Amino acid sequence: MAKSIKSGIDIDLGNQCSRTAYSWAKKSFGHRPAGSGNPLIAVDGVFSNVMNYQGIKVGISSDGIGTKIELAERTGIYNTLGFDLVAMTVDDLAANGIEPVNLSNILDVDHLDHDIIDSLMQGLYEAAKVARITVTGGEIAELGNRIGGYGERMHFNWCSTATGIVPEGHELIDGSGIKPGQIVVSLASRGFRSNGFSLIRTVLEDAFGPKWHEIKYDRDRTWGETLLTHSRIYSPLVTDLIRSGIPIYGVAHITGGGIAENFKRVLKTSRCGADLLSIYNAHDIMKSIQKMGNVPERTAYRLWNMGNGMLLVTDEKFLPEINKLSEKYGYPVCKAGIITDEPVIRLQSSGCKPRILQYPLK
């Protein structure tokens, strides 16, 4: 039996560090008087908070695109990363029912390369257009050998902070209205989005060597080009669903931690569970990497979205309206499951060894 390849990423340690960071941040909540910036929602381990500022509910979310940057360095394709940068923050806001408004970004580089920066910012502009937001700030910091990467051209790290507001006449989405019998709708992903690339790179280098990105994945694309597939941005669809009056009781943005860990946060308040037996199948490229690296089914579903980029909880009678609006964006959606009264998530996997995975709520 082939040896399972490990990514070097400790998710449990990462969660512990996030909780510690949150506990220190929480101590700062008393720095502002009530109604002038104190958080209304600030979830342990989730980098998206909602504050009440003089009666206006304002959301803020910060994130980056991590080691997916190396795919751009390997392929020389830089104009898609903006979609990943925008998606990671605006879709976190959408998960609380917040309409994204603007974004600020920080680009840390070892040295300047104007052509690469122009391509990155062109992609950011295109992504902001899709997300219906403005890019209102940013910084490019030259940090020399503090920043490293692949190849000889400019190396960088890219992070952003997005802000938004709760649409007038609507409330925050916090999962408190979730009840048994409601349905779960899945929004299909286009690929890995911006999570789990440390393991991906480890598997492919072990399989193909240091130039793995140049190996053909299919007739038209290399592995590097295919893995660079940019993230779908869901926030405009979620915002329009909310504005149309369709009740959305919970939203899970499927990023690091996979389907179960992100959906657990949505179900935490209601203490309901879910049977997710009809979610989208994992993409072929995910199953290929899983097989090459002998990645266990449970690990794959914890690291990657496995074909499902966002989950929404609603009432079944609104599914036709959701389908109609999603078609406007060209976003595939499906009824993925149902909310149950038992505090456990059951998930039908579709990787190399499909089975029912169970995740008790704690």
XYZ file of C-alpha atoms in Angstrom:
362
model
C 0.000 0.000 0.000
C 1.349 3.430 -0.947
C 2.466 5.647 1.906
C 0.151 8.556 2.623
C 1.766 11.931 1.928
C 1.430 14.568 4.631
C 1.127 18.260 3.869
C 3.073 19.564 6.848
C 0.014 21.620 7.833
C -1.478 20.934 11.280
C -5.139 22.001 11.080
C -5.791 21.359 14.777
C -2.792 23.503 15.768
C -4.011 26.177 13.359
C -7.441 26.148 15.005
C -5.820 26.409 18.439
C -3.735 29.395 17.328
C -6.844 31.041 15.848
C -8.680 30.622 19.146
C -5.747 32.147 21.010
C -5.590 35.099 18.614
C -9.338 35.588 19.015
C -9.121 35.509 22.807
C -6.622 38.384 22.753
C -8.656 40.309 20.186
C -11.773 39.878 22.341
C -10.050 41.712 25.179
C -10.003 44.803 22.946
C -13.792 44.911 22.557
C -14.075 47.203 25.568
C -11.850 49.845 23.943
C -14.900 51.413 22.271
C -18.185 52.493 23.869
C -21.371 50.619 22.975
C -22.752 51.467 19.545
C -19.486 52.865 18.207
C -17.691 49.812 16.919
C -18.181 46.927 19.328
C -18.638 43.536 17.622
C -22.132 42.077 17.330
C -20.772 38.849 15.862
C -17.183 37.797 16.439
C -16.849 34.053 16.138
C -13.977 32.121 17.672
C -11.680 31.045 14.835
C -13.576 32.941 12.104
C -11.974 36.066 10.684
C -15.178 37.906 9.872
C -16.795 40.199 12.422
C -19.875 42.418 12.458
C -19.996 45.692 14.376
C -22.686 48.209 15.171
C -21.495 51.711 14.377
C -24.098 54.296 15.341
C -26.927 52.038 14.229
C -25.277 50.811 11.025
C -24.188 47.161 10.973
C -20.723 47.018 9.426
C -18.839 43.818 8.569
C -15.115 43.327 8.146
C -13.124 40.320 6.959
C -9.402 39.750 6.349
C -7.688 36.911 4.516
C -5.023 36.051 1.961
C -4.449 33.531 -0.821
C -1.623 31.587 0.775
C 0.627 29.272 -1.196
C -1.569 29.325 -4.306
C 0.729 32.229 -5.182
C 3.367 29.680 -6.132
C 1.168 28.477 -9.015
C 1.402 31.956 -10.526
C 5.172 32.012 -10.018
C 5.505 28.615 -11.700
C 3.208 29.345 -14.678
C 3.833 33.074 -15.183
C 0.049 33.655 -15.031
C -0.760 36.387 -12.519
C -4.060 37.917 -13.599
C -6.328 35.308 -11.952
C -5.126 35.600 -8.346
C -7.262 38.698 -7.771
C -10.365 36.491 -7.944
C -8.980 34.296 -5.172
C -8.048 37.315 -3.055
C -11.491 38.895 -3.405
C -13.416 35.638 -2.939
C -11.701 34.753 0.337
C -12.883 37.956 2.030
C -16.163 38.973 0.363
C -17.595 35.462 0.601
C -16.797 35.413 4.321
C -18.874 38.593 4.617
C -21.697 37.070 2.562
C -21.756 34.155 5.003
C -23.140 36.571 7.612
C -25.590 38.244 5.235
C -23.306 41.241 4.699
C -23.119 42.964 1.321
C -19.441 43.669 0.486
C -18.718 47.290 -0.383
C -14.979 47.838 -0.622
C -11.592 46.229 -0.238
C -8.079 47.233 0.749
C -5.040 45.084 -0.011
C -1.410 44.711 1.017
C 1.182 43.277 -1.365
C 4.466 42.333 0.310
C 7.254 41.773 -2.254
C 10.956 40.981 -2.223
C 11.598 43.385 -5.118
C 9.458 45.270 -7.618
C 8.421 43.922 -11.010
C 6.075 46.368 -12.727
C 4.669 43.869 -15.240
C 3.700 41.384 -12.531
C 2.135 44.088 -10.369
C 0.186 45.416 -13.361
C -1.142 41.919 -14.079
C -2.084 41.319 -10.423
C -3.942 44.613 -10.198
C -5.713 44.057 -13.512
C -7.011 40.771 -12.095
C -8.025 42.484 -8.871
C -9.972 45.069 -10.879
C -11.814 42.340 -12.822
C -12.639 40.443 -9.613
C -13.870 43.614 -7.904
C -16.170 44.205 -10.879
C -17.705 40.742 -10.442
C -18.024 41.246 -6.676
C -19.525 44.738 -7.161
C -17.016 46.364 -4.828
C -14.490 49.191 -5.017
C -10.773 48.870 -4.263
C -10.304 51.790 -1.892
C -6.812 51.253 -0.526
C -3.620 49.293 -0.659
C 0.092 49.179 -0.060
C 3.076 47.633 -1.817
C 5.865 46.930 0.670
C 9.395 45.969 -0.432
C 10.731 43.529 2.178
C 13.775 42.081 0.432
C 14.812 38.595 1.495
C 12.040 38.456 4.095
C 9.868 37.269 1.166
C 10.724 34.135 -0.840
C 9.182 31.931 -3.488
C 9.674 29.962 -6.692
C 11.870 31.109 -9.580
C 13.810 34.312 -10.142
C 11.044 36.874 -10.682
C 9.228 38.907 -8.032
C 8.060 36.921 -5.000
C 5.171 38.149 -2.934
C 2.454 37.599 -0.354
C -0.981 39.127 -0.928
C -3.691 39.790 1.674
C -6.811 41.926 1.817
C -9.492 43.304 4.088
C -13.054 43.711 2.830
C -15.793 45.722 4.491
C -19.542 45.651 3.945
C -22.946 46.498 5.385
C -26.102 44.586 6.205
C -28.668 45.507 3.517
C -31.292 47.918 4.811
C -34.332 46.145 6.226
C -32.494 42.837 6.680
C -30.858 41.098 9.600
C -27.567 39.331 10.098
C -27.413 35.666 9.151
C -26.196 33.849 12.266
C -27.783 30.398 12.011
C -30.237 31.016 14.863
C -33.245 30.483 12.571
C -32.190 27.039 11.396
C -34.741 24.284 12.068
C -35.143 20.607 11.128
C -36.795 20.114 7.758
C -35.111 23.056 6.056
C -32.914 22.232 3.074
C -29.240 22.786 2.349
C -28.321 24.148 -1.085
C -24.774 23.753 -2.428
C -23.081 26.226 -4.768
C -20.575 24.392 -6.944
C -16.902 25.336 -6.854
C -14.671 25.601 -9.938
C -11.696 23.941 -8.286
C -9.623 24.113 -5.118
C -10.303 27.845 -4.604
C -7.453 28.979 -2.300
C -7.037 26.208 0.250
C -4.988 23.053 0.666
C -2.173 23.871 -1.758
C 0.626 22.832 0.588
C -0.520 19.212 0.339
C -1.234 19.529 -3.392
C 2.298 20.729 -4.125
C 3.800 18.005 -1.944
C 1.843 15.255 -3.723
C 2.673 16.500 -7.220
C 6.368 17.019 -6.563
C 6.583 13.498 -5.156
C 4.785 12.149 -8.247
C 6.391 14.213 -11.031
C 9.477 15.928 -9.607
C 10.313 19.638 -9.152
C 8.916 20.675 -12.571
C 5.509 19.118 -11.928
C 3.723 22.261 -13.048
C 4.937 21.713 -16.630
C 3.482 18.184 -16.917
C 0.324 17.919 -19.026
C -2.859 17.381 -17.023
C -5.002 17.030 -20.132
C -4.662 17.803 -23.834
C -4.909 21.570 -23.387
C -3.513 22.388 -19.945
C -0.621 21.623 -17.634
C -1.043 20.720 -13.979
C 0.083 24.225 -13.063
C -2.463 25.930 -15.314
C -5.298 23.683 -14.162
C -4.601 24.189 -10.468
C -4.543 27.959 -11.007
C -8.277 27.874 -11.860
C -9.583 30.914 -10.027
C -12.250 31.008 -7.336
C -15.890 31.644 -8.092
C -17.146 34.722 -6.191
C -20.492 33.957 -4.528
C -21.275 37.204 -2.691
C -23.309 38.894 -5.491
C -25.626 35.883 -5.711
C -26.062 35.676 -1.931
C -26.729 39.428 -1.734
C -29.347 39.262 -4.496
C -31.033 36.260 -2.856
C -31.307 38.237 0.383
C -32.570 41.380 -1.372
C -35.161 39.332 -3.271
C -36.730 38.282 0.030
C -35.704 34.618 -0.067
C -35.030 33.572 3.543
C -31.457 32.398 4.091
C -31.027 31.018 7.614
C -27.371 30.021 7.435
C -24.413 30.245 5.063
C -21.151 28.279 5.156
C -18.208 29.473 3.062
C -16.203 26.288 2.431
C -12.561 27.225 2.948
C -9.880 25.702 5.183
C -11.402 22.946 7.317
C -13.645 21.725 4.514
C -17.395 21.204 4.481
C -17.939 19.800 7.972
C -15.896 22.265 10.041
C -17.281 25.304 8.249
C -20.877 24.044 8.381
C -20.535 23.207 12.088
C -20.137 26.923 12.791
C -23.427 27.598 11.009
C -25.249 24.934 13.043
C -23.632 25.865 16.359
C -26.436 28.162 17.548
C -29.382 25.964 16.563
C -27.734 22.696 17.650
C -29.293 21.027 14.624
C -27.485 18.582 12.384
C -27.593 17.873 8.664
C -27.679 14.997 6.211
C -25.624 16.137 3.217
C -26.121 13.133 0.982
C -26.471 14.887 -2.383
C -23.622 17.405 -2.401
C -21.605 17.996 -5.566
C -19.057 15.343 -6.468
C -15.385 16.112 -6.029
C -13.656 17.416 -9.156
C -11.634 14.867 -11.113
C -8.414 16.729 -10.360
C -9.127 16.420 -6.635
C -9.636 12.678 -6.920
C -6.466 12.347 -9.000
C -4.348 14.136 -6.393
C -6.057 12.222 -3.593
C -5.198 8.932 -5.298
C -1.579 9.910 -6.071
C -0.960 11.020 -2.498
C -2.978 8.225 -0.893
C -4.914 10.949 0.930
C -7.639 9.465 3.180
C -11.226 10.419 2.372
C -11.728 12.215 5.691
C -8.501 14.204 5.227
C -9.454 15.257 1.693
C -12.837 16.500 2.919
C -11.122 18.444 5.704
C -8.559 20.179 3.489
C -10.489 20.811 0.250
C -13.993 21.912 -0.732
C -14.415 18.730 -2.834
C -16.642 20.484 -5.372
C -18.759 22.545 -2.959
C -17.839 26.205 -2.486
C -20.732 27.420 -0.329
C -23.729 25.947 1.490
C -27.006 27.818 2.101
C -29.852 26.865 4.432
C -33.341 27.826 3.252
C -36.893 26.486 2.829
C -37.505 23.983 0.031
C -40.307 26.021 -1.532
C -37.754 28.693 -2.489
C -35.490 26.302 -4.412
C -36.999 27.167 -7.846
C -36.360 30.874 -7.238
C -32.797 30.154 -6.141
C -32.244 28.078 -9.282
C -33.606 30.869 -11.464
C -31.404 33.549 -9.928
C -28.311 31.340 -9.928
C -28.780 30.703 -13.659
C -28.419 34.457 -14.182
C -24.872 34.190 -12.839
C -24.125 30.856 -14.454
C -23.544 29.332 -11.019
C -24.526 25.654 -10.661
C -26.573 24.922 -7.534
C -28.182 21.767 -6.182
C -30.225 20.575 -3.235
C -27.461 19.017 -1.154
C -29.350 17.777 1.884
C -31.671 18.498 4.781
C -31.423 19.880 8.311
C -32.049 17.269 11.013
C -32.741 17.379 14.754
C -29.758 15.133 15.554
C -26.534 17.110 16.264
C -24.366 15.367 13.683
C -23.374 16.124 10.091
C -23.562 13.142 7.753
C -21.786 13.691 4.480
C -21.744 11.477 1.377
C -18.197 11.656 0.096
C -17.215 11.131 -3.545
C -13.442 10.851 -3.482
C -11.361 7.756 -4.160
C -13.210 5.713 -1.523
C -16.771 7.118 -1.276
C -18.578 6.558 2.012
C -20.734 8.298 4.588
C -18.584 10.532 6.797
C -20.000 11.533 10.175
C -19.072 14.640 12.181
C -20.757 15.067 15.611
C -21.329 18.671 16.693
C -19.357 19.485 19.822
